[in-house]
Short mmCIF file of C-alpha atoms and ligand atoms in Angstrom, two decimals:
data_model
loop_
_atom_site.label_atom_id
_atom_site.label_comp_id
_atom_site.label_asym_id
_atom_site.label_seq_id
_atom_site.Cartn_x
_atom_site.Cartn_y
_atom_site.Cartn_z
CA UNK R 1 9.75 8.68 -14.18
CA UNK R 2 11.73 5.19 -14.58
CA UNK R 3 14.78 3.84 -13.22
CA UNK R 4 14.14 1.24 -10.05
CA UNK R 5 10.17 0.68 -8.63
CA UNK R 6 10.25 0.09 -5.07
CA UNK R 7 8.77 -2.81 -3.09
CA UNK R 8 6.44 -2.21 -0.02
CA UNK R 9 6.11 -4.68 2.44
CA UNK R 10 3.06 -5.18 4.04
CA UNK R 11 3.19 -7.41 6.97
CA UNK R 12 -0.24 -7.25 8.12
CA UNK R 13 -1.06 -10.50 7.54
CA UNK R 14 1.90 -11.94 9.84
CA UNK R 15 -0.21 -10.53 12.53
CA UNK R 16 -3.31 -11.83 11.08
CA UNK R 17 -1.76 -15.28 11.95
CA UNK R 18 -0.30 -14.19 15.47
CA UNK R 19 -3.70 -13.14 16.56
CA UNK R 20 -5.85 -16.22 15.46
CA UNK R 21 -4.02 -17.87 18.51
CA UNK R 22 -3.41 -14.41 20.73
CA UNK R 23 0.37 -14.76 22.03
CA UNK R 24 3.20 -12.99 20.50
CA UNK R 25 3.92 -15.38 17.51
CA UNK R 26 4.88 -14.77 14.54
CA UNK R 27 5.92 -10.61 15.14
CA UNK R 28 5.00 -8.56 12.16
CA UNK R 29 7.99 -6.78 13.46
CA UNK R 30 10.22 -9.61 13.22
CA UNK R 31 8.92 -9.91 9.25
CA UNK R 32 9.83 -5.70 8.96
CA UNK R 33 13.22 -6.51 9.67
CA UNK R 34 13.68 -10.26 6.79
CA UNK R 35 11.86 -7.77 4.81
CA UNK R 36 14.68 -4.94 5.10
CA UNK R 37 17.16 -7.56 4.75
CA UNK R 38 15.86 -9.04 1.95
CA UNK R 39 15.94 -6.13 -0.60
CA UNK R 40 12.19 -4.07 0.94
CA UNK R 41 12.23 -0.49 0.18
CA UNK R 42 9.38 0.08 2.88
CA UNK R 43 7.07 -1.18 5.09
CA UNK R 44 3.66 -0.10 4.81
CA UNK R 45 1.07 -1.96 7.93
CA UNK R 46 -2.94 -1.34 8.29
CA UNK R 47 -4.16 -0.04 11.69
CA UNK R 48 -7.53 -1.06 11.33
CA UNK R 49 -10.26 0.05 13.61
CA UNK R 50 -11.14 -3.63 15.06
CA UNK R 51 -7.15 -4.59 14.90
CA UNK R 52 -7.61 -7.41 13.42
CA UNK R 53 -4.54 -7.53 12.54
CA UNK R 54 -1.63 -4.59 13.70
CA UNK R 55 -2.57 -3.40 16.59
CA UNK R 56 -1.20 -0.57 18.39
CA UNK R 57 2.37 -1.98 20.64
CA UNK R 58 3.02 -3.56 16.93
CA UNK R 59 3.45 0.33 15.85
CA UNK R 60 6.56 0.91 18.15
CA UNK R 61 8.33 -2.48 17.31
CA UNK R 62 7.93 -1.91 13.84
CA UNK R 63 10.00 1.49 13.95
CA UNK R 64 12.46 -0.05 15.87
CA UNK R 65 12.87 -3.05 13.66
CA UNK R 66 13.97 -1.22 10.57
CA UNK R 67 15.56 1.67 9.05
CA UNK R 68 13.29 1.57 5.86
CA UNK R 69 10.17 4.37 5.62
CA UNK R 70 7.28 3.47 7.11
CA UNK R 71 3.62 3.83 5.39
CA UNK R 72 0.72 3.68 8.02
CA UNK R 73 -2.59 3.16 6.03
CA UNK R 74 -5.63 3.96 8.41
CA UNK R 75 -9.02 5.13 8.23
CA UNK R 76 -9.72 8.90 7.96
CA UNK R 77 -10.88 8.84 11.74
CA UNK R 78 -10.28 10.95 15.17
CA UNK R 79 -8.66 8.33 16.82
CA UNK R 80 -6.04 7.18 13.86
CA UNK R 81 -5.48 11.01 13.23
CA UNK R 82 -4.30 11.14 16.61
CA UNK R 83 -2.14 7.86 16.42
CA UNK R 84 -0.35 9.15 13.43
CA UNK R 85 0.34 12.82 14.31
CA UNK R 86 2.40 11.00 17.36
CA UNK R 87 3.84 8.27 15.21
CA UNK R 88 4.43 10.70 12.37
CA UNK R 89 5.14 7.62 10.03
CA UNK R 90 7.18 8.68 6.42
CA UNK R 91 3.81 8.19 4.87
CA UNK R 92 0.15 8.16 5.72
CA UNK R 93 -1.92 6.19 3.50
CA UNK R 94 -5.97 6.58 4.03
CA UNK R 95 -8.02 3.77 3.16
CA UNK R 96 -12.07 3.21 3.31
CA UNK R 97 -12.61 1.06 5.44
CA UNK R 98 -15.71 -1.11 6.54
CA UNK R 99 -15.95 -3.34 9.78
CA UNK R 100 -17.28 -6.26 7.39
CA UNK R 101 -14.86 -6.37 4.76
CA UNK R 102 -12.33 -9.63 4.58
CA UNK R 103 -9.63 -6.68 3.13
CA UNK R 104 -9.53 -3.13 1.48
CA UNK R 105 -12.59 -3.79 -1.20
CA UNK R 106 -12.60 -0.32 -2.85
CA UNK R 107 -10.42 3.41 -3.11
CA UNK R 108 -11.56 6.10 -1.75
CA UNK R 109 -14.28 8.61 -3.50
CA UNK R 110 -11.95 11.35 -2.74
CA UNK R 111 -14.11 13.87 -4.41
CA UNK R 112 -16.86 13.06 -1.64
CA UNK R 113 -14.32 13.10 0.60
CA UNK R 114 -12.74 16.61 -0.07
CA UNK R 115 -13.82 18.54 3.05
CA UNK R 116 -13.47 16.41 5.47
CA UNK R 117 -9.93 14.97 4.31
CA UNK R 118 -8.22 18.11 3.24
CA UNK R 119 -7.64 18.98 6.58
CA UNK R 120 -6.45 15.95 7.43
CA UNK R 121 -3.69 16.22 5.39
CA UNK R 122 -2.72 19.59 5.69
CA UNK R 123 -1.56 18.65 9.53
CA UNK R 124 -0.33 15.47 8.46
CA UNK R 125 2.20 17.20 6.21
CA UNK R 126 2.66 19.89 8.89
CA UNK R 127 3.82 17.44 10.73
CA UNK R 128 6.26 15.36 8.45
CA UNK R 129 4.08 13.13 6.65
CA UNK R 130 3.58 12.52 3.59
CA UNK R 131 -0.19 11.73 2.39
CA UNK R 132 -1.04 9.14 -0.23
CA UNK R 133 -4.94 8.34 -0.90
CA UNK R 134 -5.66 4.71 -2.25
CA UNK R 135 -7.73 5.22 -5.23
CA UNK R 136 -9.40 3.87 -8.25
CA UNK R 137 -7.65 4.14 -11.47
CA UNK R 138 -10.25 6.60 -12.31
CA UNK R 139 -9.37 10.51 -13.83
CA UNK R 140 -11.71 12.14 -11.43
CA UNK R 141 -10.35 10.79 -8.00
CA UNK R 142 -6.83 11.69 -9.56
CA UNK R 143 -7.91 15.44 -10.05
CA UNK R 144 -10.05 14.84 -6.62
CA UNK R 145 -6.59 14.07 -4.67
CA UNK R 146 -4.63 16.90 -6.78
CA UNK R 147 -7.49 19.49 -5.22
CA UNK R 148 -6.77 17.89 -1.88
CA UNK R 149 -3.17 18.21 -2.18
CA UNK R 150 -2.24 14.60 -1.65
CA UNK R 151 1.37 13.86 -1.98
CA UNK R 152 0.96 10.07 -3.55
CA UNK R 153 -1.70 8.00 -4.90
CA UNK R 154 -1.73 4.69 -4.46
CA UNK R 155 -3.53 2.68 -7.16
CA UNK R 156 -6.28 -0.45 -6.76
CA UNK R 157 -4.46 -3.23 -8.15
CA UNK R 158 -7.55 -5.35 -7.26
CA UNK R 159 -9.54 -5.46 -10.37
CA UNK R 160 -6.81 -6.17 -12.68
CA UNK R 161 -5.01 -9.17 -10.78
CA UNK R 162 -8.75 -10.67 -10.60
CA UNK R 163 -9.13 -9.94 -14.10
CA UNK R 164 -6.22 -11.91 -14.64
CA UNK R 165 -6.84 -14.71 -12.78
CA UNK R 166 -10.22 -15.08 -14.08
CA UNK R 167 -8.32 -15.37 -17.53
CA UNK R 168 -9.80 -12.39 -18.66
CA UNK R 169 -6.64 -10.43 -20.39
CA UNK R 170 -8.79 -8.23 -22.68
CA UNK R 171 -10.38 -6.90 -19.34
CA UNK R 172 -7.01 -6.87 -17.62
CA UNK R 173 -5.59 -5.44 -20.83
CA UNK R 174 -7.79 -2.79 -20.63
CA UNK R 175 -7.96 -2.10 -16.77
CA UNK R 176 -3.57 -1.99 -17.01
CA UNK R 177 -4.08 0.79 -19.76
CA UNK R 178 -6.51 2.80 -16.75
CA UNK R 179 -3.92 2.16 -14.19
CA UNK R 180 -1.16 3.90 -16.62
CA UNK R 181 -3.17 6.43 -18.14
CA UNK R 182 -4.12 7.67 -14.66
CA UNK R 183 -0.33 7.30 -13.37
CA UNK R 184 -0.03 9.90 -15.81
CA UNK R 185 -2.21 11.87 -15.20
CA UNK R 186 -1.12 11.99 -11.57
CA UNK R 187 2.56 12.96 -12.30
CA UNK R 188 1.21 15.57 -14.75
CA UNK R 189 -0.92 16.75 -11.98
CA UNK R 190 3.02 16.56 -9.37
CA UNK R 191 1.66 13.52 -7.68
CA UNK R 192 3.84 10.38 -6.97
CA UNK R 193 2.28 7.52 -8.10
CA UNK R 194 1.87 4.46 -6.88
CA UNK R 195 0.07 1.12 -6.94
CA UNK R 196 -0.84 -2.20 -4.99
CA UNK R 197 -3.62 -4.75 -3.79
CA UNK R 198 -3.97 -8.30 -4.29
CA UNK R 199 -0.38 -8.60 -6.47
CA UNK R 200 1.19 -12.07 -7.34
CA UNK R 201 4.47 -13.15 -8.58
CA UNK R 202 1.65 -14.00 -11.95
CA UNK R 203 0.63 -10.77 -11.85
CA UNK R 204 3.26 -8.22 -10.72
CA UNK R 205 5.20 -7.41 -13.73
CA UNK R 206 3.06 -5.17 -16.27
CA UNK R 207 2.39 -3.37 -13.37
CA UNK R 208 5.57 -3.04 -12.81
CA UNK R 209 6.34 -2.20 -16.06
CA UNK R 210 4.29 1.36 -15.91
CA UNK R 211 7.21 3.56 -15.92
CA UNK R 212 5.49 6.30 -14.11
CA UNK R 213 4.87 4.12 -10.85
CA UNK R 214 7.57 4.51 -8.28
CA UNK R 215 6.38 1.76 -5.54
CA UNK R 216 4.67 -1.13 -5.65
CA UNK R 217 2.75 -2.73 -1.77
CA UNK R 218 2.60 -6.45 -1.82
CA UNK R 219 1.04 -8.05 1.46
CA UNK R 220 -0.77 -10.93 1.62
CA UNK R 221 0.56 -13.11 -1.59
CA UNK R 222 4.07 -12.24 -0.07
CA UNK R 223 3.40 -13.61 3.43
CA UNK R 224 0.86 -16.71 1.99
CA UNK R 225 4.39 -17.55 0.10
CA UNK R 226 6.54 -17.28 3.21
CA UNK R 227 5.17 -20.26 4.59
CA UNK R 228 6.47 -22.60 1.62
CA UNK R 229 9.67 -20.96 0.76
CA UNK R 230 10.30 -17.89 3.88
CA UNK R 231 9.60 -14.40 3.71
CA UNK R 232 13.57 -13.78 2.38
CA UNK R 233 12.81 -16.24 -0.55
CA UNK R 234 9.31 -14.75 -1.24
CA UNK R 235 10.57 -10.78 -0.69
CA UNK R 236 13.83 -11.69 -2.97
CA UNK R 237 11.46 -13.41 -5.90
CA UNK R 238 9.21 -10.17 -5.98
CA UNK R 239 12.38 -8.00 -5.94
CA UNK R 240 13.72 -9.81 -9.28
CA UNK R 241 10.51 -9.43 -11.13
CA UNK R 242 10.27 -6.11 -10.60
CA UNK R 243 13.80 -5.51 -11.71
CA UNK R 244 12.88 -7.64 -14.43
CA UNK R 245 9.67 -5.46 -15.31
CA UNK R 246 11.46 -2.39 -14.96
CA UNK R 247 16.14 -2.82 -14.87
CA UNK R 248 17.37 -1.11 -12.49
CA UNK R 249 18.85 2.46 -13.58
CA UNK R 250 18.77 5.81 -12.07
CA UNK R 251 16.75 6.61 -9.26
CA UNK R 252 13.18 7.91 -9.98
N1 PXP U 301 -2.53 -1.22 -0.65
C1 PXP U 301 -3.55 -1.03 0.21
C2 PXP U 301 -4.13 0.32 0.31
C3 PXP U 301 -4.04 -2.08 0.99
O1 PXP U 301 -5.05 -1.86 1.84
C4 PXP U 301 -3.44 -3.34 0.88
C5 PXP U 301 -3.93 -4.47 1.71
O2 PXP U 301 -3.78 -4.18 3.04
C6 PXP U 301 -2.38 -3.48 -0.02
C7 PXP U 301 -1.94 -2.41 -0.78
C8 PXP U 301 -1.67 -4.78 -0.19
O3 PXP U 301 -2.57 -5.71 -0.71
P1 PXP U 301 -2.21 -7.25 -0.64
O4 PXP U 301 -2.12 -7.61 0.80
O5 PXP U 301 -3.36 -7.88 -1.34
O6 PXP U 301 -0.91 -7.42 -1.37
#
């Protein structure tokens, strides 16, 4: 696949700033909608257990703020099962997820997870959804989600931007080179895939540059930016370097 990678907003972290104070400022919903307008192909939000950050009024607001697809990442519980088969969001994205954790540490072991998530997804797609499953860049988890019948995979950016920032590029060299191999593998296997976690204007672009990728979800740098130049400014800067990484050409 090439031609344009799309951006994924993920406004969580507006929210994260709304709720240190409790009130109704800043709206993730209101940061959906500068997102749209500013060149977003989607806009992806975590429903975490604890809302810490979206919680559940956010969900409606959101869908009314935008026309873009919407990617709900949860937890592969009851309770969000029951959330999303009501929202029936574009795409459902499940995430591990641990009370403690400052943000999504790890993917999933989807191979552990095979019984209890292939159901899941089978009434998730029933009902409209698409399923993604946030993994490793790892060749079993790929086959792992193929057996499960997962429509995406999204892949942990994590390692590689710290790699990076560490100023270790053989490492990041190295974890890239997993990250495309895999992307491979998945569309060989008729998955879609994807990637994101923890990406930087620094960072962004040989990820970008995997031609087999088709979306890219950028939270927390994006909104950390907002506050010195505005979400526009920091959703339109993302935009070019990915056009950069990868011109524009026909749609994947
Ligand atoms: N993808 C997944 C599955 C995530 O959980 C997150 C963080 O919520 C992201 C992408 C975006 O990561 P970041 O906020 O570091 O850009």
């Amino acid at each position: 696949m090439t031609g344009r990678i799309r951006l994924g907003v993920n406004i969580d972290h507006v929210a994260t700033i709304r709720n240190a104070r409790g009130g109704e400022h800043p709206d993730p919903a209101r940061a959906a909608k500068i997102a749209t307008a500013a060149g977003a192909d989607g806009i992806t939000f975590h429903l975490r257990e604890d809302r810490r950050h979206i919680v559940d009024p956010d969900l409606a607001a959101i869908r009314a703020s935008t026309h873009l697809p919407l990617n709900m990442e949860m937890a592969a519980t009851e309770e969000m099962h029951v959330i999303a088969m009501d929202y029936k969001p574009q795409t459902v994205m499940f995430v591990p997820e641990k009370r403690e954790e400052r943000t999504t540490e790890g993917g999933l072991n989807a191979a552990r997870e095979h019984n209890k998530l292939t159901p899941l997804i089978r009434e998730l797609q029933a009902n409209g959804s698409r399923v993604s499953l946030f993994i490793e860049a790892d060749p079993v988890q790929v086959i792992a989600a193929s057996r499960m019948g997962a429509d995406i995979t999204e892949f942990h950016t994590g390692r590689y931007v710290e790699m990076c920032q560490a100023g270790e590029g053989e490492l990041a060299a190295a974890e890239l080179e997993r990250i495309a191999d895999c992307a491979r593998q998945a569309v060989a296997l008729g998955i879609e895939p994807q990637a994101g976690h923890g990406l930087t204007f620094d960072t962004v672009i040989p990820v970008a540059a995997i031609p087999e990728i088709t979306e890219l979800n950028i939270g927390h740098f994006l909104m950390g930016e907002a506050i010195f130049v505005g979400l526009d400014g920091a959703v339109r800067e993302m935009r070019r370097l990915m056009d950069e990484a990868r011109p524009p050409g026909e749609p994947s």
